[in-house]
Amino acid sequence: VVELLAEHKMTVTTAESAQAADAATLVNVPGASDVLNEGISHIPMKEDTLVNVSPETLERYGAVSSQTAKEMANGAAKAAKAEAALSATGIAGPGGGTEEKPEGLVYIGCSVNGKTTAKRCVFDGNRMENRQHTVETALEMLVEALENLEK
């Protein structure tokens, strides 16, 4: 991820409500400081955060939703003036899950040059495993988006 971002002369930021692990993973890679603008972590996600998730989105879809993940990614990119952004909002567990939104449910947002996607995942590990799966999936989404820029 760091190499692809550097090749494209792009920077990335992260916005995470429950996972708070994407930025921490990226900073472990040499050269990350050249491409990582900042990481925003906020528990729980509220509309008054730097990522500007709309109150309407939170009321209609909830903090753990595809729509919120997309708004988080878009808002983080704008706030950090980054070309790319990753977001994650979910229920890492243990606890906090419902029948509609079970433990392990995570929505991951990925924005590159204003094109934003979100992915729904349900992981069945413990809290640390769910956080690790979230990071891996988010970074895979970013790699795919960056590789598609080359085509």
PDB file of C-alpha atoms in Angstrom:
ATOM      1  CA  VAL A   1       0.000   0.000   0.000  1.00  0.00           C
ATOM      2  CA  VAL A   2       2.742   2.435   0.954  1.00  0.00           C
ATOM      3  CA  GLU A   3       4.639   1.738  -2.287  1.00  0.00           C
ATOM      4  CA  LEU A   4       1.516   2.133  -4.441  1.00  0.00           C
ATOM      5  CA  LEU A   5       0.626   5.411  -2.750  1.00  0.00           C
ATOM      6  CA  ALA A   6       4.170   6.697  -3.238  1.00  0.00           C
ATOM      7  CA  GLU A   7       4.142   5.641  -6.921  1.00  0.00           C
ATOM      8  CA  HIS A   8       0.942   7.626  -7.463  1.00  0.00           C
ATOM      9  CA  LYS A   9       2.224  10.544  -5.357  1.00  0.00           C
ATOM     10  CA  MET A  10      -0.854  10.190  -3.168  1.00  0.00           C
ATOM     11  CA  THR A  11      -1.522  10.406   0.537  1.00  0.00           C
ATOM     12  CA  VAL A  12      -3.978   8.440   2.646  1.00  0.00           C
ATOM     13  CA  THR A  13      -5.879   9.034   5.844  1.00  0.00           C
ATOM     14  CA  THR A  14      -8.024   6.799   8.009  1.00  0.00           C
ATOM     15  CA  ALA A  15     -11.232   7.287   9.977  1.00  0.00           C
ATOM     16  CA  GLU A  16     -12.186   4.572  12.397  1.00  0.00           C
ATOM     17  CA  SER A  17     -14.942   4.417  14.959  1.00  0.00           C
ATOM     18  CA  ALA A  18     -14.420   1.049  16.603  1.00  0.00           C
ATOM     19  CA  GLN A  19     -11.416  -0.594  15.003  1.00  0.00           C
ATOM     20  CA  ALA A  20      -8.668   2.053  15.366  1.00  0.00           C
ATOM     21  CA  ALA A  21      -6.111  -0.186  13.683  1.00  0.00           C
ATOM     22  CA  ASP A  22      -5.670   0.863  10.015  1.00  0.00           C
ATOM     23  CA  ALA A  23      -3.383   3.802  10.724  1.00  0.00           C
ATOM     24  CA  ALA A  24      -1.480   1.855  13.372  1.00  0.00           C
ATOM     25  CA  THR A  25      -0.772  -0.887  10.823  1.00  0.00           C
ATOM     26  CA  LEU A  26       0.357   1.528   8.134  1.00  0.00           C
ATOM     27  CA  VAL A  27       2.822   3.356  10.379  1.00  0.00           C
ATOM     28  CA  ASN A  28       4.715   0.101  10.902  1.00  0.00           C
ATOM     29  CA  VAL A  29       5.911   0.208   7.270  1.00  0.00           C
ATOM     30  CA  PRO A  30       9.056   2.150   6.328  1.00  0.00           C
ATOM     31  CA  GLY A  31       8.108   5.206   4.273  1.00  0.00           C
ATOM     32  CA  ALA A  32       4.609   5.392   5.724  1.00  0.00           C
ATOM     33  CA  SER A  33       5.193   8.876   7.091  1.00  0.00           C
ATOM     34  CA  ASP A  34       5.540  10.100   3.505  1.00  0.00           C
ATOM     35  CA  VAL A  35       2.051   8.914   2.527  1.00  0.00           C
ATOM     36  CA  LEU A  36      -0.032   8.876   5.746  1.00  0.00           C
ATOM     37  CA  ASN A  37      -1.578  12.268   6.434  1.00  0.00           C
ATOM     38  CA  GLU A  38      -3.387  11.413   9.647  1.00  0.00           C
ATOM     39  CA  GLY A  39      -5.660   8.919  11.307  1.00  0.00           C
ATOM     40  CA  ILE A  40      -8.929   9.920  12.939  1.00  0.00           C
ATOM     41  CA  SER A  41     -10.362   7.671  15.623  1.00  0.00           C
ATOM     42  CA  HIS A  42     -13.614   8.427  17.374  1.00  0.00           C
ATOM     43  CA  ILE A  43     -15.653   6.158  19.597  1.00  0.00           C
ATOM     44  CA  PRO A  44     -18.623   6.434  19.246  1.00  0.00           C
ATOM     45  CA  MET A  45     -18.993   8.017  15.808  1.00  0.00           C
ATOM     46  CA  LYS A  46     -20.933  11.269  16.024  1.00  0.00           C
ATOM     47  CA  GLU A  47     -21.920  13.860  13.459  1.00  0.00           C
ATOM     48  CA  ASP A  48     -19.774  16.522  15.124  1.00  0.00           C
ATOM     49  CA  THR A  49     -16.506  14.747  14.325  1.00  0.00           C
ATOM     50  CA  LEU A  50     -13.921  15.853  11.807  1.00  0.00           C
ATOM     51  CA  VAL A  51     -15.310  13.442   9.201  1.00  0.00           C
ATOM     52  CA  ASN A  52     -18.715  15.165   9.040  1.00  0.00           C
ATOM     53  CA  VAL A  53     -21.079  12.212   8.928  1.00  0.00           C
ATOM     54  CA  SER A  54     -24.492  13.799   8.499  1.00  0.00           C
ATOM     55  CA  PRO A  55     -27.014  13.565  11.330  1.00  0.00           C
ATOM     56  CA  GLU A  56     -29.552  12.331   8.767  1.00  0.00           C
ATOM     57  CA  THR A  57     -27.329   9.398   7.815  1.00  0.00           C
ATOM     58  CA  LEU A  58     -26.786   8.455  11.444  1.00  0.00           C
ATOM     59  CA  GLU A  59     -30.490   8.714  12.225  1.00  0.00           C
ATOM     60  CA  ARG A  60     -31.658   6.794   9.141  1.00  0.00           C
ATOM     61  CA  TYR A  61     -28.950   4.116   8.825  1.00  0.00           C
ATOM     62  CA  GLY A  62     -27.042   4.197  12.104  1.00  0.00           C
ATOM     63  CA  ALA A  63     -23.365   4.547  12.901  1.00  0.00           C
ATOM     64  CA  VAL A  64     -22.697   1.003  11.691  1.00  0.00           C
ATOM     65  CA  SER A  65     -23.759   1.196   8.044  1.00  0.00           C
ATOM     66  CA  SER A  66     -22.459   1.350   4.501  1.00  0.00           C
ATOM     67  CA  GLN A  67     -23.636   4.931   4.182  1.00  0.00           C
ATOM     68  CA  THR A  68     -21.763   5.993   7.321  1.00  0.00           C
ATOM     69  CA  ALA A  69     -18.581   4.211   6.189  1.00  0.00           C
ATOM     70  CA  LYS A  70     -18.705   6.069   2.861  1.00  0.00           C
ATOM     71  CA  GLU A  71     -19.309   9.444   4.505  1.00  0.00           C
ATOM     72  CA  MET A  72     -16.485   8.754   6.961  1.00  0.00           C
ATOM     73  CA  ALA A  73     -14.060   7.995   4.112  1.00  0.00           C
ATOM     74  CA  ASN A  74     -15.124  11.054   2.111  1.00  0.00           C
ATOM     75  CA  GLY A  75     -15.035  13.325   5.152  1.00  0.00           C
ATOM     76  CA  ALA A  76     -11.643  12.054   6.283  1.00  0.00           C
ATOM     77  CA  ALA A  77     -10.137  12.581   2.821  1.00  0.00           C
ATOM     78  CA  LYS A  78     -11.419  16.160   2.759  1.00  0.00           C
ATOM     79  CA  ALA A  79     -10.374  16.917   6.336  1.00  0.00           C
ATOM     80  CA  ALA A  80      -6.859  15.584   5.789  1.00  0.00           C
ATOM     81  CA  LYS A  81      -6.563  16.857   2.200  1.00  0.00           C
ATOM     82  CA  ALA A  82      -5.662  13.299   1.177  1.00  0.00           C
ATOM     83  CA  GLU A  83      -6.326  11.637  -2.159  1.00  0.00           C
ATOM     84  CA  ALA A  84      -7.211   8.336  -0.474  1.00  0.00           C
ATOM     85  CA  ALA A  85      -9.031   7.382   2.701  1.00  0.00           C
ATOM     86  CA  LEU A  86     -10.064   4.255   4.561  1.00  0.00           C
ATOM     87  CA  SER A  87     -12.826   4.087   7.115  1.00  0.00           C
ATOM     88  CA  ALA A  88     -14.192   1.406   9.392  1.00  0.00           C
ATOM     89  CA  THR A  89     -17.255   1.359  11.575  1.00  0.00           C
ATOM     90  CA  GLY A  90     -18.519  -1.733  13.282  1.00  0.00           C
ATOM     91  CA  ILE A  91     -19.092  -3.916  16.283  1.00  0.00           C
ATOM     92  CA  ALA A  92     -15.788  -5.578  17.076  1.00  0.00           C
ATOM     93  CA  GLY A  93     -17.227  -7.441  20.091  1.00  0.00           C
ATOM     94  CA  PRO A  94     -17.546  -8.862  22.562  1.00  0.00           C
ATOM     95  CA  GLY A  95     -20.919  -7.331  23.230  1.00  0.00           C
ATOM     96  CA  GLY A  96     -22.780  -4.591  21.474  1.00  0.00           C
ATOM     97  CA  GLY A  97     -24.317  -6.748  18.792  1.00  0.00           C
ATOM     98  CA  THR A  98     -27.987  -7.155  17.937  1.00  0.00           C
ATOM     99  CA  GLU A  99     -29.875  -9.544  15.665  1.00  0.00           C
ATOM    100  CA  GLU A 100     -29.839  -6.884  12.932  1.00  0.00           C
ATOM    101  CA  LYS A 101     -26.238  -5.818  13.567  1.00  0.00           C
ATOM    102  CA  PRO A 102     -24.333  -8.755  15.077  1.00  0.00           C
ATOM    103  CA  GLU A 103     -20.932  -8.799  16.741  1.00  0.00           C
ATOM    104  CA  GLY A 104     -18.252  -8.865  14.071  1.00  0.00           C
ATOM    105  CA  LEU A 105     -20.252  -6.677  11.644  1.00  0.00           C
ATOM    106  CA  VAL A 106     -18.014  -4.073  10.054  1.00  0.00           C
ATOM    107  CA  TYR A 107     -18.508  -1.669   7.174  1.00  0.00           C
ATOM    108  CA  ILE A 108     -15.305  -0.563   5.494  1.00  0.00           C
ATOM    109  CA  GLY A 109     -15.150   2.508   3.282  1.00  0.00           C
ATOM    110  CA  CYS A 110     -12.479   3.222   0.690  1.00  0.00           C
ATOM    111  CA  SER A 111     -12.173   6.485  -1.209  1.00  0.00           C
ATOM    112  CA  VAL A 112      -9.616   7.204  -3.926  1.00  0.00           C
ATOM    113  CA  ASN A 113      -9.769  10.473  -5.829  1.00  0.00           C
ATOM    114  CA  GLY A 114     -13.397  10.938  -4.790  1.00  0.00           C
ATOM    115  CA  LYS A 115     -14.579   7.493  -5.921  1.00  0.00           C
ATOM    116  CA  THR A 116     -15.908   5.809  -2.783  1.00  0.00           C
ATOM    117  CA  THR A 117     -16.997   2.247  -2.134  1.00  0.00           C
ATOM    118  CA  ALA A 118     -18.053   0.394   0.992  1.00  0.00           C
ATOM    119  CA  LYS A 119     -17.943  -3.267   1.897  1.00  0.00           C
ATOM    120  CA  ARG A 120     -20.030  -5.123   4.471  1.00  0.00           C
ATOM    121  CA  CYS A 121     -18.157  -7.813   6.397  1.00  0.00           C
ATOM    122  CA  VAL A 122     -19.183 -10.099   9.229  1.00  0.00           C
ATOM    123  CA  PHE A 123     -16.186 -11.601  11.001  1.00  0.00           C
ATOM    124  CA  ASP A 124     -16.522 -14.391  13.536  1.00  0.00           C
ATOM    125  CA  GLY A 125     -13.340 -14.041  15.556  1.00  0.00           C
ATOM    126  CA  ASN A 126     -12.615 -12.435  18.883  1.00  0.00           C
ATOM    127  CA  ARG A 127     -12.162  -8.663  19.150  1.00  0.00           C
ATOM    128  CA  MET A 128      -8.497  -8.679  18.126  1.00  0.00           C
ATOM    129  CA  GLU A 129      -9.111 -11.085  15.227  1.00  0.00           C
ATOM    130  CA  ASN A 130     -12.030  -8.973  14.000  1.00  0.00           C
ATOM    131  CA  ARG A 131      -9.875  -5.850  14.110  1.00  0.00           C
ATOM    132  CA  GLN A 132      -7.103  -7.642  12.184  1.00  0.00           C
ATOM    133  CA  HIS A 133      -9.550  -8.904   9.539  1.00  0.00           C
ATOM    134  CA  THR A 134     -10.882  -5.356   9.192  1.00  0.00           C
ATOM    135  CA  VAL A 135      -7.398  -3.951   8.594  1.00  0.00           C
ATOM    136  CA  GLU A 136      -6.543  -6.655   6.064  1.00  0.00           C
ATOM    137  CA  THR A 137      -9.793  -6.140   4.164  1.00  0.00           C
ATOM    138  CA  ALA A 138      -9.428  -2.338   4.183  1.00  0.00           C
ATOM    139  CA  LEU A 139      -5.876  -2.508   2.862  1.00  0.00           C
ATOM    140  CA  GLU A 140      -6.939  -5.010   0.171  1.00  0.00           C
ATOM    141  CA  MET A 141      -9.691  -2.610  -0.905  1.00  0.00           C
ATOM    142  CA  LEU A 142      -7.185   0.233  -1.132  1.00  0.00           C
ATOM    143  CA  VAL A 143      -4.682  -1.850  -3.122  1.00  0.00           C
ATOM    144  CA  GLU A 144      -7.421  -2.832  -5.583  1.00  0.00           C
ATOM    145  CA  ALA A 145      -8.544   0.787  -5.990  1.00  0.00           C
ATOM    146  CA  LEU A 146      -4.964   1.987  -6.520  1.00  0.00           C
ATOM    147  CA  GLU A 147      -4.206  -0.782  -8.997  1.00  0.00           C
ATOM    148  CA  ASN A 148      -7.339   0.142 -10.953  1.00  0.00           C
ATOM    149  CA  LEU A 149      -5.914   3.660 -11.370  1.00  0.00           C
ATOM    150  CA  GLU A 150      -3.142   2.156 -13.499  1.00  0.00           C
ATOM    151  CA  LYS A 151      -5.574   0.670 -16.039  1.00  0.00           C
TER     152      LYS A 151
END
